[in-house]
PDB file of C-alpha atoms and ligand atoms in Angstrom:
ATOM      1  CA  MET A   1    -112.079 149.522 201.302  1.00 32.00           C
ATOM      2  CA  ILE A   2    -112.993 152.723 202.878  1.00 33.00           C
ATOM      3  CA  LEU A   3    -112.788 155.964 201.068  1.00 35.00           C
ATOM      4  CA  GLN A   4    -114.740 158.933 202.178  1.00 39.00           C
ATOM      5  CA  LYS A   5    -117.343 159.887 199.681  1.00 35.00           C
ATOM      6  CA  ALA A   6    -116.033 163.369 199.250  1.00 37.00           C
ATOM      7  CA  ALA A   7    -112.575 162.060 198.649  1.00 40.00           C
ATOM      8  CA  GLN A   8    -113.873 159.423 196.307  1.00 39.00           C
ATOM      9  CA  ASN A   9    -115.741 161.970 194.247  1.00 37.00           C
ATOM     10  CA  THR A  10    -112.847 164.222 193.815  1.00 37.00           C
ATOM     11  CA  LEU A  11    -110.241 161.591 193.456  1.00 37.00           C
ATOM     12  CA  THR A  12    -111.924 160.904 190.183  1.00 35.00           C
ATOM     13  CA  ILE A  13    -111.212 164.454 189.175  1.00 37.00           C
ATOM     14  CA  LEU A  14    -107.594 164.129 189.868  1.00 42.00           C
ATOM     15  CA  LEU A  15    -106.360 161.696 187.463  1.00 37.00           C
ATOM     16  CA  PHE A  16    -107.009 162.117 183.880  1.00 35.00           C
ATOM     17  CA  ILE A  17    -104.816 159.242 183.178  1.00 36.00           C
ATOM     18  CA  SER A  18    -105.603 156.333 181.035  1.00 33.00           C
ATOM     19  CA  LEU A  19    -104.538 153.498 178.896  1.00 33.00           C
ATOM     20  CA  PHE A  20    -101.027 153.206 177.768  1.00 37.00           C
ATOM     21  CA  SER A  21     -98.563 150.432 177.530  1.00 36.00           C
ATOM     22  CA  CYS A  22     -95.852 148.747 179.448  1.00 41.00           C
ATOM     23  CA  GLU A  23     -94.821 146.786 176.442  1.00 41.00           C
ATOM     24  CA  THR A  24     -91.345 148.075 175.895  1.00 41.00           C
ATOM     25  CA  GLU A  25     -88.253 146.399 174.579  1.00 39.00           C
ATOM     26  CA  PRO A  26     -86.678 143.913 176.966  1.00 39.00           C
ATOM     27  CA  ILE A  27     -83.911 145.310 179.117  1.00 39.00           C
ATOM     28  CA  GLU A  28     -80.543 143.637 178.858  1.00 39.00           C
ATOM     29  CA  LYS A  29     -78.501 143.975 181.967  1.00 40.00           C
ATOM     30  CA  THR A  30     -74.776 143.447 182.246  1.00 42.00           C
ATOM     31  CA  GLU A  31     -72.718 144.172 185.284  1.00 45.00           C
ATOM     32  CA  LEU A  32     -69.606 145.425 183.547  1.00 51.00           C
ATOM     33  CA  ASN A  33     -71.211 147.616 180.966  1.00 53.00           C
ATOM     34  CA  PRO A  34     -74.421 148.977 182.303  1.00 53.00           C
ATOM     35  CA  SER A  35     -76.818 149.361 179.436  1.00 67.00           C
ATOM     36  CA  PRO A  36     -78.464 152.735 178.893  1.00 67.00           C
ATOM     37  CA  GLU A  37     -81.462 151.210 180.605  1.00 67.00           C
ATOM     38  CA  GLN A  38     -79.416 150.765 183.789  1.00 82.00           C
ATOM     39  CA  LYS A  39     -78.274 154.356 183.908  1.00 91.00           C
ATOM     40  CA  ILE A  40     -79.482 156.510 186.751  1.00 95.00           C
ATOM     41  CA  PHE A  41     -81.607 159.327 185.382  1.00 96.00           C
ATOM     42  CA  GLU A  42     -81.577 162.574 187.317  1.00 97.00           C
ATOM     43  CA  ILE A  43     -84.384 165.060 186.832  1.00 98.00           C
ATOM     44  CA  ASN A  44     -84.468 168.713 187.877  1.00 98.00           C
ATOM     45  CA  VAL A  45     -87.640 169.858 189.546  1.00 98.00           C
ATOM     46  CA  VAL A  46     -88.905 173.288 190.490  1.00 98.00           C
ATOM     47  CA  VAL A  47     -91.470 173.673 193.250  1.00 98.00           C
ATOM     48  CA  HIS A  48     -93.698 176.700 192.845  1.00 98.00           C
ATOM     49  CA  ILE A  49     -95.243 177.434 196.224  1.00 98.00           C
ATOM     50  CA  ILE A  50     -98.474 179.346 195.603  1.00 98.00           C
ATOM     51  CA  HIS A  51     -99.660 180.974 198.836  1.00 98.00           C
ATOM     52  CA  ASN A  52    -101.935 183.756 200.047  1.00 98.00           C
ATOM     53  CA  GLY A  53     -99.390 185.925 201.785  1.00 98.00           C
ATOM     54  CA  GLU A  54     -98.772 183.675 204.797  1.00 98.00           C
ATOM     55  CA  ALA A  55     -95.339 183.693 206.440  1.00 98.00           C
ATOM     56  CA  ILE A  56     -92.906 181.021 205.271  1.00 98.00           C
ATOM     57  CA  GLY A  57     -93.643 177.804 207.131  1.00 98.00           C
ATOM     58  CA  THR A  58     -97.294 178.737 207.722  1.00 97.00           C
ATOM     59  CA  GLY A  59    -100.246 177.187 205.890  1.00 97.00           C
ATOM     60  CA  PRO A  60     -99.707 176.880 202.134  1.00 98.00           C
ATOM     61  CA  ASN A  61     -96.365 178.701 202.315  1.00 98.00           C
ATOM     62  CA  LEU A  62     -94.531 175.459 203.085  1.00 98.00           C
ATOM     63  CA  SER A  63     -91.096 175.577 204.682  1.00 98.00           C
ATOM     64  CA  ASP A  64     -87.900 174.814 202.778  1.00 98.00           C
ATOM     65  CA  ASP A  65     -87.384 171.880 205.126  1.00 98.00           C
ATOM     66  CA  ARG A  66     -90.756 170.323 204.315  1.00 98.00           C
ATOM     67  CA  ILE A  67     -90.045 170.718 200.604  1.00 98.00           C
ATOM     68  CA  ALA A  68     -86.572 169.188 200.901  1.00 98.00           C
ATOM     69  CA  LYS A  69     -87.958 166.234 202.863  1.00 98.00           C
ATOM     70  CA  GLN A  70     -90.659 165.688 200.239  1.00 98.00           C
ATOM     71  CA  ILE A  71     -88.035 165.449 197.520  1.00 98.00           C
ATOM     72  CA  GLU A  72     -86.036 163.101 199.715  1.00 98.00           C
ATOM     73  CA  SER A  73     -88.991 160.762 200.244  1.00 98.00           C
ATOM     74  CA  LEU A  74     -89.788 160.932 196.515  1.00 98.00           C
ATOM     75  CA  ASN A  75     -86.255 159.680 195.915  1.00 98.00           C
ATOM     76  CA  ASN A  76     -86.543 157.006 198.603  1.00 98.00           C
ATOM     77  CA  ASP A  77     -89.590 155.687 196.761  1.00 98.00           C
ATOM     78  CA  PHE A  78     -88.159 155.836 193.247  1.00 98.00           C
ATOM     79  CA  ARG A  79     -84.795 154.429 194.357  1.00 98.00           C
ATOM     80  CA  ARG A  80     -86.405 151.780 196.625  1.00 98.00           C
ATOM     81  CA  LYS A  81     -83.951 152.889 199.236  1.00 98.00           C
ATOM     82  CA  ALA A  82     -83.166 150.406 202.016  1.00 98.00           C
ATOM     83  CA  GLY A  83     -84.051 151.567 205.499  1.00 98.00           C
ATOM     84  CA  THR A  84     -86.779 153.910 204.278  1.00 98.00           C
ATOM     85  CA  ARG A  85     -90.519 153.578 203.711  1.00 98.00           C
ATOM     86  CA  GLY A  86     -89.766 153.266 200.009  1.00 98.00           C
ATOM     87  CA  PHE A  87     -88.056 149.905 200.368  1.00 98.00           C
ATOM     88  CA  ASN A  88     -89.559 146.556 199.476  1.00 98.00           C
ATOM     89  CA  SER A  89     -88.066 143.142 198.777  1.00 97.00           C
ATOM     90  CA  ASN A  90     -90.566 142.082 196.157  1.00 97.00           C
ATOM     91  CA  PRO A  91     -88.772 140.194 193.340  1.00 97.00           C
ATOM     92  CA  ILE A  92     -90.983 141.855 190.717  1.00 97.00           C
ATOM     93  CA  SER A  93     -89.919 145.310 191.897  1.00 98.00           C
ATOM     94  CA  ASP A  94     -86.634 147.178 191.702  1.00 97.00           C
ATOM     95  CA  ASP A  95     -84.840 150.482 192.088  1.00 97.00           C
ATOM     96  CA  ALA A  96     -86.343 152.595 189.285  1.00 98.00           C
ATOM     97  CA  ARG A  97     -82.989 154.331 188.861  1.00 97.00           C
ATOM     98  CA  ILE A  98     -84.759 157.665 188.517  1.00 98.00           C
ATOM     99  CA  GLN A  99     -84.045 160.445 190.980  1.00 97.00           C
ATOM    100  CA  PHE A 100     -85.023 164.039 191.445  1.00 98.00           C
ATOM    101  CA  LYS A 101     -83.292 167.140 192.654  1.00 98.00           C
ATOM    102  CA  LEU A 102     -84.380 170.685 193.305  1.00 98.00           C
ATOM    103  CA  ALA A 103     -82.993 172.705 190.408  1.00 98.00           C
ATOM    104  CA  GLN A 104     -79.799 174.620 191.112  1.00 97.00           C
ATOM    105  CA  THR A 105     -79.950 176.788 188.013  1.00 97.00           C
ATOM    106  CA  ASP A 106     -83.013 178.658 186.822  1.00 97.00           C
ATOM    107  CA  PRO A 107     -84.013 178.993 183.151  1.00 97.00           C
ATOM    108  CA  GLU A 108     -81.929 182.182 182.842  1.00 97.00           C
ATOM    109  CA  GLY A 109     -78.840 180.452 184.197  1.00 96.00           C
ATOM    110  CA  ASN A 110     -78.981 182.049 187.638  1.00 98.00           C
ATOM    111  CA  PRO A 111     -78.426 180.066 190.843  1.00 98.00           C
ATOM    112  CA  THR A 112     -81.608 178.939 192.576  1.00 98.00           C
ATOM    113  CA  ASN A 113     -82.681 176.596 195.349  1.00 98.00           C
ATOM    114  CA  GLY A 114     -85.419 175.210 193.100  1.00 98.00           C
ATOM    115  CA  ILE A 115     -88.177 176.780 195.174  1.00 98.00           C
ATOM    116  CA  VAL A 116     -90.199 179.742 193.950  1.00 98.00           C
ATOM    117  CA  ARG A 117     -92.663 181.413 196.324  1.00 98.00           C
ATOM    118  CA  ILE A 118     -95.542 183.349 194.841  1.00 98.00           C
ATOM    119  CA  ASN A 119     -98.124 185.358 196.746  1.00 98.00           C
ATOM    120  CA  SER A 120    -101.236 184.740 194.660  1.00 98.00           C
ATOM    121  CA  GLN A 121    -102.801 187.903 196.105  1.00 97.00           C
ATOM    122  CA  GLU A 122    -100.198 190.011 194.369  1.00 97.00           C
ATOM    123  CA  VAL A 123    -100.671 188.530 190.913  1.00 97.00           C
ATOM    124  CA  ASN A 124    -103.539 189.389 188.618  1.00 96.00           C
ATOM    125  CA  ASN A 125    -104.204 185.933 187.174  1.00 97.00           C
ATOM    126  CA  PRO A 126    -106.338 186.200 184.030  1.00 97.00           C
ATOM    127  CA  LEU A 127    -107.746 182.716 184.665  1.00 97.00           C
ATOM    128  CA  GLU A 128    -110.163 181.780 187.430  1.00 95.00           C
ATOM    129  CA  ALA A 129    -110.497 178.021 187.211  1.00 95.00           C
ATOM    130  CA  TRP A 130    -107.697 176.171 188.970  1.00 96.00           C
ATOM    131  CA  GLY A 131    -105.807 174.000 186.545  1.00 95.00           C
ATOM    132  CA  PHE A 132    -102.420 173.688 184.894  1.00 97.00           C
ATOM    133  CA  ASP A 133    -102.643 176.939 182.962  1.00 97.00           C
ATOM    134  CA  TYR A 134    -103.980 178.803 185.971  1.00 98.00           C
ATOM    135  CA  PHE A 135    -100.986 177.797 188.076  1.00 98.00           C
ATOM    136  CA  ALA A 136     -98.575 178.276 185.189  1.00 98.00           C
ATOM    137  CA  ASN A 137     -99.674 181.901 185.024  1.00 98.00           C
ATOM    138  CA  PHE A 138     -98.022 182.390 188.412  1.00 98.00           C
ATOM    139  CA  ASN A 139     -94.801 180.779 187.307  1.00 98.00           C
ATOM    140  CA  TYR A 140     -93.703 178.193 184.754  1.00 98.00           C
ATOM    141  CA  TRP A 141     -90.276 176.963 183.754  1.00 98.00           C
ATOM    142  CA  ASP A 142     -89.390 175.215 180.514  1.00 97.00           C
ATOM    143  CA  TYR A 143     -91.052 171.819 180.828  1.00 97.00           C
ATOM    144  CA  LYS A 144     -88.382 170.309 178.611  1.00 97.00           C
ATOM    145  CA  ARG A 145     -85.754 170.952 181.266  1.00 97.00           C
ATOM    146  CA  TYR A 146     -87.671 170.886 184.546  1.00 98.00           C
ATOM    147  CA  VAL A 147     -90.621 169.138 186.081  1.00 98.00           C
ATOM    148  CA  ASN A 148     -92.878 171.941 187.290  1.00 98.00           C
ATOM    149  CA  ILE A 149     -94.612 171.183 190.572  1.00 98.00           C
ATOM    150  CA  TRP A 150     -97.142 173.670 191.899  1.00 98.00           C
ATOM    151  CA  THR A 151     -98.461 173.403 195.443  1.00 98.00           C
ATOM    152  CA  ALA A 152    -102.010 174.701 195.555  1.00 98.00           C
ATOM    153  CA  PRO A 153    -103.285 176.826 198.464  1.00 98.00           C
ATOM    154  CA  PHE A 154    -106.442 174.869 199.194  1.00 97.00           C
ATOM    155  CA  PRO A 155    -108.227 175.675 202.462  1.00 96.00           C
ATOM    156  CA  GLU A 156    -108.368 172.995 205.160  1.00 95.00           C
ATOM    157  CA  SER A 157    -111.697 171.798 203.787  1.00 96.00           C
ATOM    158  CA  GLY A 158    -109.783 170.660 200.692  1.00 96.00           C
ATOM    159  CA  ILE A 159    -107.881 167.985 202.621  1.00 97.00           C
ATOM    160  CA  ASP A 160    -108.674 164.563 201.103  1.00 96.00           C
ATOM    161  CA  VAL A 161    -110.996 166.262 198.624  1.00 96.00           C
ATOM    162  CA  TYR A 162    -108.269 167.212 196.199  1.00 96.00           C
ATOM    163  CA  LEU A 163    -104.903 165.488 196.312  1.00 97.00           C
ATOM    164  CA  GLY A 164    -103.167 166.266 193.043  1.00 97.00           C
ATOM    165  CA  GLU A 165    -103.003 165.728 189.307  1.00 96.00           C
ATOM    166  CA  ALA A 166    -100.461 165.454 186.530  1.00 96.00           C
ATOM    167  CA  THR A 167    -100.282 165.952 182.800  1.00 96.00           C
ATOM    168  CA  GLY A 168     -99.352 162.823 180.898  1.00 95.00           C
ATOM    169  CA  PRO A 169     -96.478 162.479 178.454  1.00 95.00           C
ATOM    170  CA  ASP A 170     -97.094 162.744 174.729  1.00 92.00           C
ATOM    171  CA  THR A 171     -95.979 159.239 173.918  1.00 89.00           C
ATOM    172  CA  ASP A 172     -96.220 156.781 171.062  1.00 85.00           C
ATOM    173  CA  LEU A 173     -97.263 154.074 173.487  1.00 83.00           C
ATOM    174  CA  PRO A 174    -100.881 152.938 173.137  1.00 71.00           C
ATOM    175  CA  GLY A 175    -103.433 154.924 175.089  1.00 72.00           C
ATOM    176  CA  ASN A 176    -101.717 158.280 174.680  1.00 73.00           C
ATOM    177  CA  GLU A 177    -104.987 159.798 173.553  1.00 65.00           C
ATOM    178  CA  LEU A 178    -106.427 159.160 176.983  1.00 68.00           C
ATOM    179  CA  PHE A 179    -103.919 161.278 178.884  1.00 77.00           C
ATOM    180  CA  SER A 180    -104.717 164.767 180.041  1.00 82.00           C
ATOM    181  CA  GLY A 181    -103.368 167.288 177.620  1.00 81.00           C
ATOM    182  CA  GLY A 182     -99.971 168.824 178.120  1.00 90.00           C
ATOM    183  CA  GLU A 183     -97.898 170.977 175.805  1.00 92.00           C
ATOM    184  CA  PRO A 184     -98.482 172.389 173.244  1.00 89.00           C
ATOM    185  CA  PHE A 185    -102.050 172.929 174.453  1.00 90.00           C
ATOM    186  CA  TYR A 186    -101.658 173.226 178.218  1.00 94.00           C
ATOM    187  CA  ALA A 187     -98.841 173.806 180.659  1.00 97.00           C
ATOM    188  CA  GLU A 188     -97.088 170.601 181.731  1.00 98.00           C
ATOM    189  CA  GLY A 189     -96.574 169.670 185.319  1.00 98.00           C
ATOM    190  CA  ILE A 190     -97.943 168.381 188.580  1.00 98.00           C
ATOM    191  CA  ILE A 191    -100.342 170.117 190.955  1.00 98.00           C
ATOM    192  CA  ILE A 192    -100.404 168.985 194.598  1.00 98.00           C
ATOM    193  CA  ASN A 193    -102.676 170.200 197.362  1.00 98.00           C
ATOM    194  CA  HIS A 194    -100.151 171.825 199.730  1.00 98.00           C
ATOM    195  CA  ALA A 195    -101.637 169.865 202.645  1.00 98.00           C
ATOM    196  CA  HIS A 196    -100.655 166.597 200.962  1.00 98.00           C
ATOM    197  CA  PHE A 197     -97.207 167.774 199.904  1.00 98.00           C
ATOM    198  CA  GLY A 198     -94.581 166.155 202.111  1.00 98.00           C
ATOM    199  CA  GLU A 199     -94.982 164.504 205.443  1.00 97.00           C
ATOM    200  CA  SER A 200     -97.279 166.173 207.960  1.00 97.00           C
ATOM    201  CA  ASP A 201     -99.518 165.417 210.913  1.00 95.00           C
ATOM    202  CA  ILE A 202    -102.804 166.216 209.165  1.00 97.00           C
ATOM    203  CA  GLU A 203    -105.576 163.709 209.801  1.00 96.00           C
ATOM    204  CA  SER A 204    -105.572 161.981 206.480  1.00 97.00           C
ATOM    205  CA  ASP A 205    -104.551 158.712 204.871  1.00 97.00           C
ATOM    206  CA  TYR A 206    -102.475 160.872 202.548  1.00 98.00           C
ATOM    207  CA  ASN A 207    -100.026 162.589 204.873  1.00 98.00           C
ATOM    208  CA  LEU A 208     -96.711 160.943 204.026  1.00 98.00           C
ATOM    209  CA  GLY A 209     -95.930 162.614 200.722  1.00 98.00           C
ATOM    210  CA  ARG A 210     -96.933 159.717 198.489  1.00 98.00           C
ATOM    211  CA  THR A 211     -99.268 161.912 196.436  1.00 98.00           C
ATOM    212  CA  LEU A 212     -96.193 163.272 194.681  1.00 98.00           C
ATOM    213  CA  THR A 213     -94.791 159.763 194.111  1.00 98.00           C
ATOM    214  CA  HIS A 214     -98.109 158.765 192.522  1.00 97.00           C
ATOM    215  CA  GLU A 215     -98.435 161.892 190.372  1.00 97.00           C
ATOM    216  CA  MET A 216     -94.811 161.636 189.251  1.00 98.00           C
ATOM    217  CA  GLY A 217     -95.660 158.111 188.127  1.00 97.00           C
ATOM    218  CA  HIS A 218     -98.423 159.541 185.946  1.00 95.00           C
ATOM    219  CA  TYR A 219     -96.144 162.304 184.674  1.00 97.00           C
ATOM    220  CA  LEU A 220     -93.711 159.597 183.559  1.00 97.00           C
ATOM    221  CA  GLY A 221     -96.378 157.514 181.852  1.00 95.00           C
ATOM    222  CA  LEU A 222     -97.997 155.225 184.411  1.00 95.00           C
ATOM    223  CA  LEU A 223    -101.661 154.425 184.654  1.00 94.00           C
ATOM    224  CA  HIS A 224    -103.698 153.343 187.620  1.00 94.00           C
ATOM    225  CA  PRO A 225    -103.611 149.542 187.889  1.00 94.00           C
ATOM    226  CA  TRP A 226    -107.303 149.537 186.916  1.00 92.00           C
ATOM    227  CA  GLY A 227    -106.631 151.774 183.883  1.00 89.00           C
ATOM    228  CA  GLY A 228    -109.903 152.132 182.031  1.00 85.00           C
ATOM    229  CA  LYS A 229    -111.606 149.652 184.412  1.00 90.00           C
ATOM    230  CA  ASP A 230    -111.358 146.762 182.008  1.00 91.00           C
ATOM    231  CA  CYS A 231    -109.968 143.360 183.041  1.00 93.00           C
ATOM    232  CA  ASP A 232    -108.334 142.865 179.646  1.00 89.00           C
ATOM    233  CA  ASN A 233    -106.946 146.359 179.137  1.00 87.00           C
ATOM    234  CA  ASN A 234    -106.025 148.174 182.287  1.00 89.00           C
ATOM    235  CA  ASP A 235    -102.542 149.516 182.926  1.00 92.00           C
ATOM    236  CA  TYR A 236    -100.830 147.366 180.291  1.00 92.00           C
ATOM    237  CA  CYS A 237     -98.312 146.132 182.825  1.00 93.00           C
ATOM    238  CA  ASP A 238     -98.261 142.341 182.953  1.00 92.00           C
ATOM    239  CA  ASP A 239     -96.800 142.236 186.437  1.00 96.00           C
ATOM    240  CA  THR A 240     -99.530 144.271 188.138  1.00 96.00           C
ATOM    241  CA  PRO A 241    -102.505 142.006 188.901  1.00 96.00           C
ATOM    242  CA  ALA A 242    -105.443 142.960 186.707  1.00 95.00           C
ATOM    243  CA  VAL A 243    -108.202 144.860 188.446  1.00 95.00           C
ATOM    244  CA  ASP A 244    -111.195 146.679 187.018  1.00 94.00           C
ATOM    245  CA  THR A 245    -112.077 148.951 189.890  1.00 94.00           C
ATOM    246  CA  PHE A 246    -110.227 151.585 191.874  1.00 94.00           C
ATOM    247  CA  VAL A 247    -108.119 150.433 194.800  1.00 96.00           C
ATOM    248  CA  SER A 248    -107.955 152.416 198.035  1.00 95.00           C
ATOM    249  CA  GLY A 249    -107.546 151.849 201.758  1.00 95.00           C
ATOM    250  CA  CYS A 250    -105.032 149.228 202.909  1.00 96.00           C
ATOM    251  CA  THR A 251    -106.953 145.972 202.575  1.00 96.00           C
ATOM    252  CA  SER A 252    -106.359 143.796 199.560  1.00 94.00           C
ATOM    253  CA  PHE A 253    -109.140 142.039 197.694  1.00 97.00           C
ATOM    254  CA  LYS A 254    -109.525 139.804 194.665  1.00 97.00           C
ATOM    255  CA  GLY A 255    -109.262 141.554 191.335  1.00 96.00           C
ATOM    256  CA  CYS A 256    -109.766 140.014 187.910  1.00 96.00           C
ATOM    257  CA  ASN A 257    -108.609 136.378 187.645  1.00 93.00           C
ATOM    258  CA  GLN A 258    -109.115 135.948 191.405  1.00 95.00           C
ATOM    259  CA  GLU A 259    -105.684 137.429 192.073  1.00 95.00           C
ATOM    260  CA  ASP A 260    -105.061 139.684 195.062  1.00 96.00           C
ATOM    261  CA  VAL A 261    -104.728 143.293 193.982  1.00 97.00           C
ATOM    262  CA  MET A 262    -101.341 144.872 194.636  1.00 97.00           C
ATOM    263  CA  ILE A 263    -102.374 147.127 197.480  1.00 97.00           C
ATOM    264  CA  GLU A 264     -98.790 148.363 197.947  1.00 98.00           C
ATOM    265  CA  ASN A 265     -98.493 149.783 194.449  1.00 98.00           C
ATOM    266  CA  TYR A 266     -97.870 153.530 194.291  1.00 98.00           C
ATOM    267  CA  MET A 267    -100.321 153.867 191.421  1.00 96.00           C
ATOM    268  CA  ASN A 268    -103.322 152.925 193.536  1.00 97.00           C
ATOM    269  CA  TRP A 269    -105.292 155.327 195.686  1.00 96.00           C
ATOM    270  CA  THR A 270    -104.270 153.310 198.717  1.00 97.00           C
ATOM    271  CA  SER A 271    -103.200 155.028 201.926  1.00 98.00           C
ATOM    272  CA  ASP A 272     -99.717 156.508 201.917  1.00 98.00           C
ATOM    273  CA  ILE A 273     -98.610 154.158 204.699  1.00 98.00           C
ATOM    274  CA  CYS A 274     -99.385 151.060 202.596  1.00 97.00           C
ATOM    275  CA  MET A 275     -97.447 152.005 199.465  1.00 98.00           C
ATOM    276  CA  ASN A 276     -93.900 150.972 198.595  1.00 98.00           C
ATOM    277  CA  THR A 277     -93.855 149.404 195.143  1.00 98.00           C
ATOM    278  CA  PHE A 278     -93.284 150.159 191.493  1.00 98.00           C
ATOM    279  CA  THR A 279     -93.132 146.938 189.475  1.00 98.00           C
ATOM    280  CA  ASN A 280     -90.510 146.126 186.852  1.00 97.00           C
ATOM    281  CA  ASN A 281     -92.976 146.737 184.034  1.00 95.00           C
ATOM    282  CA  GLN A 282     -93.926 150.083 185.509  1.00 96.00           C
ATOM    283  CA  ILE A 283     -90.254 150.996 185.782  1.00 97.00           C
ATOM    284  CA  GLU A 284     -89.655 149.997 182.162  1.00 94.00           C
ATOM    285  CA  ARG A 285     -92.547 152.168 181.127  1.00 93.00           C
ATOM    286  CA  MET A 286     -91.257 155.246 182.937  1.00 96.00           C
ATOM    287  CA  ARG A 287     -87.767 154.710 181.561  1.00 96.00           C
ATOM    288  CA  TYR A 288     -89.222 154.344 178.089  1.00 94.00           C
ATOM    289  CA  VAL A 289     -90.841 157.770 178.470  1.00 95.00           C
ATOM    290  CA  LEU A 290     -87.535 159.207 179.716  1.00 96.00           C
ATOM    291  CA  THR A 291     -85.738 157.912 176.646  1.00 94.00           C
ATOM    292  CA  HIS A 292     -88.435 159.129 174.268  1.00 94.00           C
ATOM    293  CA  SER A 293     -90.974 161.908 174.705  1.00 94.00           C
ATOM    294  CA  ARG A 294     -89.570 163.237 177.984  1.00 96.00           C
ATOM    295  CA  LYS A 295     -85.956 162.544 177.043  1.00 96.00           C
ATOM    296  CA  SER A 296     -84.931 166.194 177.277  1.00 97.00           C
ATOM    297  CA  LEU A 297     -85.446 166.026 181.067  1.00 97.00           C
ATOM    298  CA  VAL A 298     -82.453 163.725 181.390  1.00 96.00           C
ATOM    299  CA  ASP A 299     -80.187 164.987 178.608  1.00 89.00           C
ATOM    300  CA  THR A 300     -76.695 165.541 179.900  1.00 70.00           C
ATOM    301  CA  ALA A 301     -76.638 169.044 178.527  1.00 60.00           C
ATOM    302  CA  ASN A 302     -79.580 169.926 180.717  1.00 58.00           C
TER     303      ASN A 302
HETATM  304 ZN1  LIG B 401    -103.681 158.768 189.832  1.00 65.33          ZN
END
């Protein structure tokens, strides 16, 4: 369990996520008539690239190709796609049946590629502290129709110090009060350090684009497996082994009840290379959020 101190300190900043429940209604599956729970949900995302005037493809001004590949690997993970890093054959895991696409229509109805590039040097941002509202001042689309993702122009010294963060859904599931605030108080979305967005060759355990998979999990209602660091109340998912401390690196260890922690779970802080699993309870929880508080993201009319 090795996590650099700097990273460890700031990883705690990242995730304001907390207790919340996986206890949803049981899913009934039939082959002939897929239940609503079996439906594939498709979510539009917009990636706001916040840069400092660099050329496209340089530094924080990430290339279209890198962005497209990040969305592709996000889908590989959520769809547990065979032949990709996102596949696993664990019987307590599944295809989450949630997928993402770069928006093709902007909020005004105009065609878009789902990528918005903003030179932060040309915008007079009234806020100074980096956070959801700060980034939303550069650009923000209706959170009811799109998932807003901002890539933040951290300097190289920010690698492994800040990975990302997400606002939590306003849900009726237990633990909602422990999520970071979203609308109506703060802008909703996901912030990712540009260096950790998509696959790259940076020297980091977080260079395969799994930061977005993890933060999207939070955005859709998942907690860290250790939740509030309590063996009895952690992530409220019965199929993730209980653990009361954060999980990083790639080496498993015994959690509560002398069970091995699920090192491969996307909701840990484990290295990108070791992750490939959402459990069935986690999937139920995300789909519950997408049929309740974040339902408008998957409405057909959207
Ligand atoms: Zn997290």
